[in-house]
Short mmCIF file of C-alpha atoms in Angstrom, two decimals:
data_model
loop_
_atom_site.label_atom_id
_atom_site.label_comp_id
_atom_site.label_asym_id
_atom_site.label_seq_id
_atom_site.Cartn_x
_atom_site.Cartn_y
_atom_site.Cartn_z
CA MET K 12 -24.95 -19.84 -18.40
CA LEU K 13 -21.35 -18.95 -19.16
CA THR K 14 -20.49 -20.58 -22.47
CA PRO K 15 -17.00 -20.39 -24.05
CA ARG K 16 -18.36 -17.82 -26.54
CA ARG K 17 -19.72 -15.57 -23.78
CA ILE K 18 -16.44 -15.82 -21.87
CA GLU K 19 -14.57 -14.81 -25.04
CA ILE K 20 -16.87 -11.81 -25.52
CA PHE K 21 -16.61 -10.84 -21.84
CA LYS K 22 -12.80 -10.99 -21.86
CA ALA K 23 -12.65 -8.83 -24.98
CA ILE K 24 -14.91 -6.23 -23.35
CA VAL K 25 -12.71 -6.10 -20.24
CA ASP K 26 -9.52 -5.78 -22.33
CA GLU K 27 -11.00 -3.04 -24.49
CA PHE K 28 -12.46 -1.03 -21.59
CA VAL K 29 -9.18 -1.19 -19.65
CA GLN K 30 -7.41 0.32 -22.68
CA THR K 31 -9.92 3.00 -23.67
CA ALA K 32 -12.19 3.77 -20.68
CA GLU K 33 -15.03 3.86 -23.24
CA PRO K 34 -18.15 1.64 -23.15
CA VAL K 35 -17.77 -1.29 -25.54
CA GLY K 36 -20.32 -2.13 -28.26
CA SER K 37 -20.76 -5.11 -30.57
CA LYS K 38 -19.31 -3.25 -33.58
CA THR K 39 -15.98 -2.67 -31.78
CA LEU K 40 -15.81 -6.34 -30.78
CA MET K 41 -16.43 -7.49 -34.35
CA GLU K 42 -13.99 -5.08 -36.02
CA LYS K 43 -11.14 -4.77 -33.52
CA TYR K 44 -11.21 -8.24 -31.99
CA GLN K 45 -12.46 -9.99 -35.13
CA LEU K 46 -14.93 -12.12 -33.22
CA PRO K 47 -16.51 -14.59 -35.69
CA TYR K 48 -20.07 -13.96 -34.53
CA SER K 49 -22.89 -11.82 -35.82
CA SER K 50 -23.69 -8.46 -34.27
CA ALA K 51 -27.03 -9.83 -33.04
CA THR K 52 -25.37 -12.82 -31.37
CA ILE K 53 -22.85 -10.58 -29.59
CA ARG K 54 -25.58 -8.19 -28.40
CA ASN K 55 -27.66 -11.06 -27.07
CA ASP K 56 -24.69 -12.48 -25.19
CA MET K 57 -23.90 -9.03 -23.78
CA MET K 58 -27.45 -8.85 -22.45
CA VAL K 59 -27.01 -12.25 -20.78
CA LEU K 60 -23.70 -11.16 -19.25
CA GLU K 61 -25.43 -8.03 -17.95
CA GLU K 62 -28.22 -10.12 -16.42
CA MET K 63 -25.55 -12.25 -14.72
CA GLY K 64 -24.10 -9.09 -13.16
CA LEU K 65 -20.75 -9.26 -15.01
CA LEU K 66 -21.47 -6.23 -17.24
CA GLU K 67 -23.22 -2.92 -16.73
CA LYS K 68 -24.88 -0.59 -19.21
CA THR K 69 -24.00 3.09 -18.96
CA HIS K 70 -26.56 5.85 -19.27
CA THR K 71 -24.67 7.65 -22.02
CA SER K 72 -24.02 4.79 -24.43
CA SER K 73 -25.47 1.53 -25.71
CA GLY K 74 -22.13 -0.12 -24.93
CA ARG K 75 -21.30 -2.14 -21.82
CA VAL K 76 -18.61 -1.86 -19.14
CA PRO K 77 -17.42 -4.48 -16.63
CA SER K 78 -19.04 -4.42 -13.19
CA THR K 79 -17.15 -4.94 -9.94
CA LYS K 80 -18.43 -8.52 -9.95
CA GLY K 81 -17.14 -8.82 -13.50
CA TYR K 82 -13.66 -7.62 -12.57
CA LYS K 83 -13.56 -10.12 -9.73
CA PHE K 84 -14.60 -12.94 -12.08
CA TYR K 85 -11.97 -11.84 -14.60
CA CYS K 86 -9.18 -11.80 -11.99
CA GLU K 87 -10.24 -15.16 -10.55
CA HIS K 88 -10.69 -17.09 -13.80
CA LEU K 89 -9.30 -15.25 -16.83
CA MET K 90 -6.32 -13.21 -15.69
CA GLU K 91 -2.97 -14.05 -17.23
CA HIS K 92 0.12 -13.31 -15.15
CA LYS K 93 2.18 -11.41 -17.67
CA LEU K 94 5.34 -9.44 -17.14
CA GLU K 95 7.94 -8.77 -19.78
CA HIS K 96 11.25 -10.49 -18.97
CA GLN K 97 13.16 -7.26 -19.61
CA LEU K 98 10.97 -5.41 -17.11
CA GLU K 99 11.44 -8.16 -14.53
CA VAL K 100 15.23 -7.96 -14.89
CA ALA K 101 15.15 -4.15 -14.69
CA VAL K 102 13.12 -4.14 -11.46
CA ARG K 103 15.38 -6.67 -9.74
CA GLN K 104 18.51 -4.81 -10.79
CA GLN K 105 17.15 -1.45 -9.68
CA LEU K 106 16.44 -2.76 -6.18
CA ALA K 107 19.62 -4.81 -5.84
CA SER K 108 22.08 -2.31 -7.32
CA LYS K 109 21.83 0.30 -4.55
CA PRO K 110 23.04 -0.37 -0.98
CA LEU K 111 19.82 1.04 0.48
CA ASN K 112 18.62 0.59 4.03
CA LEU K 113 15.26 -1.13 4.40
CA ASP K 114 13.14 2.04 4.72
CA ASP K 115 14.73 3.59 1.63
CA ALA K 116 14.37 0.35 -0.33
CA ILE K 117 10.66 0.13 0.47
CA ARG K 118 10.09 3.73 -0.56
CA GLU K 119 12.06 3.15 -3.75
CA SER K 120 9.84 0.12 -4.41
CA CYS K 121 6.77 2.35 -4.10
CA ASN K 122 8.25 4.82 -6.55
CA ILE K 123 8.99 2.01 -9.02
CA LEU K 124 5.42 0.73 -8.78
CA SER K 125 3.81 4.14 -9.32
CA GLN K 126 6.09 4.89 -12.29
CA MET K 127 5.51 1.55 -14.00
CA THR K 128 1.74 1.42 -13.45
CA ASN K 129 0.87 5.13 -13.79
CA LEU K 130 -1.24 4.64 -10.68
CA THR K 131 -0.77 5.43 -6.99
CA SER K 132 1.24 3.02 -4.87
CA GLY K 133 1.71 2.78 -1.13
CA VAL K 134 3.34 0.74 1.58
CA LEU K 135 2.22 -0.13 5.09
CA GLY K 136 5.03 -0.67 7.55
CA PRO K 137 4.90 -3.26 10.33
CA ASP K 138 1.96 -2.90 12.73
CA ALA K 139 3.37 -1.39 15.93
CA SER K 140 0.28 -2.12 18.03
CA ARG K 141 1.51 -5.66 18.90
CA GLN K 142 5.10 -4.64 19.64
CA ARG K 143 6.71 -3.65 22.93
CA LEU K 144 9.45 -1.13 23.50
CA GLU K 145 12.77 -2.86 24.11
CA HIS K 146 15.27 -0.01 24.17
CA VAL K 147 15.76 3.70 23.47
CA LYS K 148 19.05 5.22 22.37
CA LEU K 149 19.69 8.92 21.79
CA PHE K 150 22.76 10.07 19.89
CA PRO K 151 23.70 13.79 20.12
CA ILE K 152 24.50 15.42 16.77
CA SER K 153 25.10 18.90 18.18
CA ASN K 154 24.07 20.91 21.25
CA ARG K 155 20.64 21.42 19.68
CA SER K 156 19.97 18.20 17.75
CA ALA K 157 20.01 14.46 18.33
CA VAL K 158 18.87 11.21 16.70
CA ALA K 159 16.69 8.84 18.71
CA VAL K 160 16.56 5.13 17.91
CA PHE K 161 13.62 3.07 19.20
CA ILE K 162 13.94 -0.73 19.20
CA THR K 163 11.05 -3.14 19.79
CA ASP K 164 10.95 -6.70 21.08
CA LEU K 165 10.45 -7.91 17.49
CA GLY K 166 13.63 -6.19 16.35
CA HIS K 167 11.87 -3.33 14.54
CA THR K 168 13.71 0.00 14.71
CA GLU K 169 12.57 3.56 14.09
CA ASN K 170 14.76 6.66 13.88
CA ARG K 171 13.66 10.17 14.78
CA THR K 172 15.72 13.37 14.55
CA PHE K 173 15.13 15.94 17.30
CA GLN K 174 15.76 19.68 16.89
CA PHE K 175 15.84 21.67 20.15
CA ASP K 176 15.46 25.42 20.73
CA ASP K 177 18.12 25.53 23.46
CA ASP K 178 21.36 23.73 24.19
CA LEU K 179 21.23 20.35 25.93
CA SER K 180 24.02 18.61 27.80
CA VAL K 181 25.11 15.08 26.95
CA GLU K 182 24.55 14.24 30.62
CA ASP K 183 20.87 15.27 30.44
CA ILE K 184 20.37 13.21 27.29
CA GLN K 185 21.97 10.11 28.84
CA THR K 186 19.95 10.47 32.05
CA CYS K 187 16.72 10.88 30.12
CA CYS K 188 17.38 7.72 28.09
CA GLN K 189 18.23 5.73 31.20
CA ILE K 190 14.96 6.75 32.91
CA LEU K 191 12.92 5.92 29.79
CA ASN K 192 14.54 2.51 29.44
CA ASP K 193 14.06 1.71 33.13
CA ARG K 194 10.39 2.72 33.16
CA LEU K 195 9.15 1.91 29.64
CA LYS K 196 10.84 -1.35 28.69
CA GLY K 197 8.22 -3.98 27.86
CA THR K 198 5.44 -1.42 27.36
CA LEU K 199 3.23 -1.83 24.29
CA ILE K 200 4.11 0.88 21.78
CA LYS K 201 0.51 2.06 21.66
CA ASP K 202 0.56 2.58 25.48
CA VAL K 203 3.90 4.39 25.74
CA VAL K 204 2.53 7.93 25.38
CA ASP K 205 0.00 7.40 28.18
CA LYS K 206 2.71 6.00 30.45
CA MET K 207 4.99 8.97 29.77
CA ASP K 208 2.83 11.18 32.04
CA SER K 209 3.80 9.11 35.08
CA ILE K 210 7.48 9.52 34.19
CA LYS K 211 7.40 13.31 33.90
CA PRO K 212 7.97 14.01 37.65
CA ILE K 213 10.97 11.66 37.63
CA LEU K 214 12.47 13.45 34.63
CA ALA K 215 11.88 16.80 36.36
CA ALA K 216 13.86 15.63 39.40
CA HIS K 217 16.89 14.41 37.46
CA VAL K 218 17.07 16.33 34.17
CA LYS K 219 17.55 20.10 33.92
CA ARG K 220 15.87 20.61 30.53
CA HIS K 221 13.28 17.92 31.14
CA GLU K 222 10.35 19.77 29.50
CA MET K 223 12.13 19.98 26.16
CA LEU K 224 13.18 16.32 26.17
CA PHE K 225 9.80 15.14 27.46
CA GLN K 226 7.89 16.85 24.63
CA ALA K 227 10.36 15.63 22.01
CA PHE K 228 9.95 12.01 23.10
CA VAL K 229 6.16 12.25 23.35
CA ASN K 230 5.99 13.55 19.77
CA ALA K 231 8.33 10.82 18.59
CA PHE K 232 6.36 8.04 20.28
CA VAL K 233 3.08 9.36 18.84
CA LYS K 234 4.54 9.07 15.34
CA PHE K 235 6.02 5.64 16.10
CA ALA K 236 2.73 4.28 17.41
CA SER K 237 0.70 5.62 14.49
CA GLU K 238 0.27 3.59 11.32
CA ASN K 239 3.39 3.75 9.18
CA VAL K 240 2.27 4.50 5.62
CA TYR K 241 3.94 6.02 2.57
CA PHE K 242 2.39 6.88 -0.80
CA SER K 243 3.92 7.55 -4.20
CA GLY K 244 2.38 8.82 -7.43
CA GLN K 245 -0.69 10.53 -5.94
CA ASN K 246 -0.79 12.89 -8.93
CA ASN K 247 -1.32 9.94 -11.27
CA MET K 248 -4.95 9.91 -10.17
CA LEU K 249 -5.46 13.30 -11.83
CA TYR K 250 -4.98 11.66 -15.24
CA GLN K 251 -7.56 8.92 -14.71
CA PRO K 252 -10.94 9.82 -16.29
CA GLU K 253 -12.76 8.13 -13.39
CA PHE K 254 -11.43 10.82 -11.04
CA ALA K 255 -12.40 13.81 -13.17
CA ASP K 256 -15.24 14.20 -10.66
CA ILE K 257 -13.73 16.51 -8.03
CA GLU K 258 -15.87 15.03 -5.26
CA LYS K 259 -14.61 11.53 -5.99
CA LEU K 260 -11.04 12.83 -6.02
CA LYS K 261 -11.56 14.52 -2.64
CA GLU K 262 -12.93 11.25 -1.26
CA LEU K 263 -9.81 9.42 -2.44
CA MET K 264 -7.48 12.02 -0.93
CA ALA K 265 -9.33 11.73 2.39
CA MET K 266 -8.79 7.95 2.27
CA MET K 267 -5.04 8.48 1.86
CA GLU K 268 -5.03 10.53 5.06
CA ASN K 269 -6.50 7.61 7.02
CA PRO K 270 -3.69 5.04 7.39
CA SER K 271 -5.70 2.63 9.54
CA LEU K 272 -8.20 2.27 6.69
CA TRP K 273 -5.56 0.72 4.45
CA ARG K 274 -4.65 -1.90 7.03
CA GLN K 275 -8.34 -2.75 7.36
CA ILE K 276 -8.59 -3.12 3.59
CA GLY K 277 -5.71 -5.58 3.69
CA MET K 278 -7.62 -7.70 6.23
CA THR K 279 -10.82 -8.13 4.19
CA ALA K 280 -9.88 -11.41 2.50
CA ASN K 281 -13.27 -12.96 3.24
CA SER K 282 -15.29 -10.04 1.93
CA GLU K 283 -17.59 -10.52 -1.05
CA LEU K 284 -15.59 -7.81 -2.85
CA ALA K 285 -12.17 -9.28 -2.08
CA LEU K 286 -10.12 -11.93 -3.84
CA LYS K 287 -7.07 -13.76 -2.52
CA MET K 288 -4.68 -14.79 -5.31
CA ASN K 289 -2.57 -17.95 -5.44
CA LYS K 290 0.65 -16.27 -4.36
CA ASN K 291 0.82 -13.28 -2.05
CA ALA K 292 -1.50 -10.83 -3.74
CA GLN K 293 -5.00 -9.81 -2.73
CA LEU K 294 -7.52 -7.65 -4.54
CA VAL K 295 -10.23 -5.55 -2.90
CA TRP K 296 -12.81 -3.38 -4.63
CA VAL K 297 -14.05 -0.26 -2.80
CA ASN K 298 -16.34 2.39 -4.31
CA ASP K 299 -15.37 1.84 -7.98
CA MET K 300 -11.73 1.63 -6.93
CA ALA K 301 -9.46 -1.40 -6.90
CA VAL K 302 -6.73 -1.99 -4.31
CA VAL K 303 -4.11 -4.64 -5.10
CA THR K 304 -1.94 -5.61 -2.13
CA SER K 305 0.98 -7.96 -1.53
CA LYS K 306 2.61 -8.67 1.83
CA PHE K 307 6.33 -9.18 2.39
CA LYS K 308 8.06 -10.72 5.42
CA LEU K 309 11.12 -9.15 7.00
CA GLY K 310 12.14 -11.87 9.43
CA GLY K 311 10.60 -12.80 12.74
CA ASP K 312 6.98 -11.72 12.92
CA GLU K 313 7.53 -8.47 11.04
CA GLU K 314 5.80 -7.91 7.73
CA GLY K 315 4.88 -5.00 5.53
CA GLN K 316 2.42 -4.57 2.71
CA LEU K 317 2.83 -3.02 -0.72
CA MET K 318 -0.22 -1.81 -2.60
CA VAL K 319 -1.28 -0.28 -5.88
CA PHE K 320 -4.65 1.40 -6.16
CA GLY K 321 -6.65 3.20 -8.80
CA PRO K 322 -9.90 2.89 -10.73
CA SER K 323 -11.40 -0.59 -11.13
CA ARG K 324 -10.47 -0.25 -14.79
CA MET K 325 -6.82 -1.29 -14.46
CA ASP K 326 -4.50 -3.76 -16.18
CA TYR K 327 -4.77 -6.49 -13.54
CA ASP K 328 -2.62 -8.99 -15.47
CA ARG K 329 0.41 -6.70 -15.42
CA ILE K 330 -0.14 -4.95 -12.09
CA VAL K 331 -0.60 -8.10 -9.99
CA SER K 332 2.52 -9.66 -11.53
CA LEU K 333 4.57 -6.49 -11.00
CA LEU K 334 3.43 -6.08 -7.39
CA GLU K 335 4.27 -9.69 -6.55
CA LEU K 336 7.68 -9.32 -8.19
CA VAL K 337 8.57 -6.22 -6.15
CA SER K 338 7.26 -7.79 -2.94
CA GLN K 339 9.30 -10.97 -3.50
CA SER K 340 12.39 -8.89 -4.34
CA ILE K 341 12.14 -7.03 -1.01
CA GLU K 342 11.82 -10.35 0.83
CA SER K 343 14.82 -11.90 -0.92
CA LEU K 344 17.00 -8.83 -0.33
CA TYR K 345 15.90 -7.70 3.15
CA GLY K 346 14.05 -10.65 4.68
CA LYS K 347 15.60 -13.33 6.83
CA GLY K 348 18.81 -14.47 5.15
CA GLY K 349 18.59 -11.76 2.49
CA SER K 350 21.74 -10.22 1.04
CA HIS K 351 21.00 -6.83 2.71
CA GLU K 352 19.89 -8.29 6.06
#
């Protein structure tokens, strides 16, 4: 049974372990947290909390550490949303002070999160699998370079810069775009690359340097259709004691190279190891690692997702509040009706 005293002891253990990464014993709780209970009482309650699955005992110490179930209980019932007012003002000013385009603002948000949490942050762009190609525009920069702009039916745009080995005429570029728009409009982004093969003979009949343009567009569409993900602060993981194990660090790095995995993590709200918060945040625990996510809307059906991830031993109170603040700031600045819309 969870009595007020056991909850007080449990919360102190979580707070102490988050700060030190060291198993917590009854002596520390009595001296540092000045709990008004005897050492025997605290040890007995720690045993009960362990039996309930909220604490775990390590092999190297008589102290206890929070379990994944314990972290989930803490975040659901004991977490305090805390964020210093000065920090809140600083974050809002940093995002609002620069006339950034949306992509740059989202990347800057990731950088802010990784710097302020000392963890790794990431962002998932809008899911292109549901979107259809609306229009392609190609703007020549020189005889050997051009910028392509892809626009979807949901208003999402992607830019790609092409570098060519040989000179291309403006006429070839314009003809290529016209053929792509005529043949690909309304095609699901994920199906565009497959459909390009049927267009190749048409390009060959009307465009002199068709091979070069064809390959450039195929490469661009492959990148557009793939999951759009950006990470910041990967090196922060090197300073977390939980990732001193090189095998665990390799496993984490492999996860970062699998963008679709992160979108799946964001869709596990009903999992036993997931917790949906009151506002926009969600927490998921995977292999002794915690992933905190928060979605932001950009108008229409478009949305992105910010995330902070690291060891389960993290300052949830501060990180959840900070993530929600940054997510809401992006919405207010770049969402529908935002000042940078």
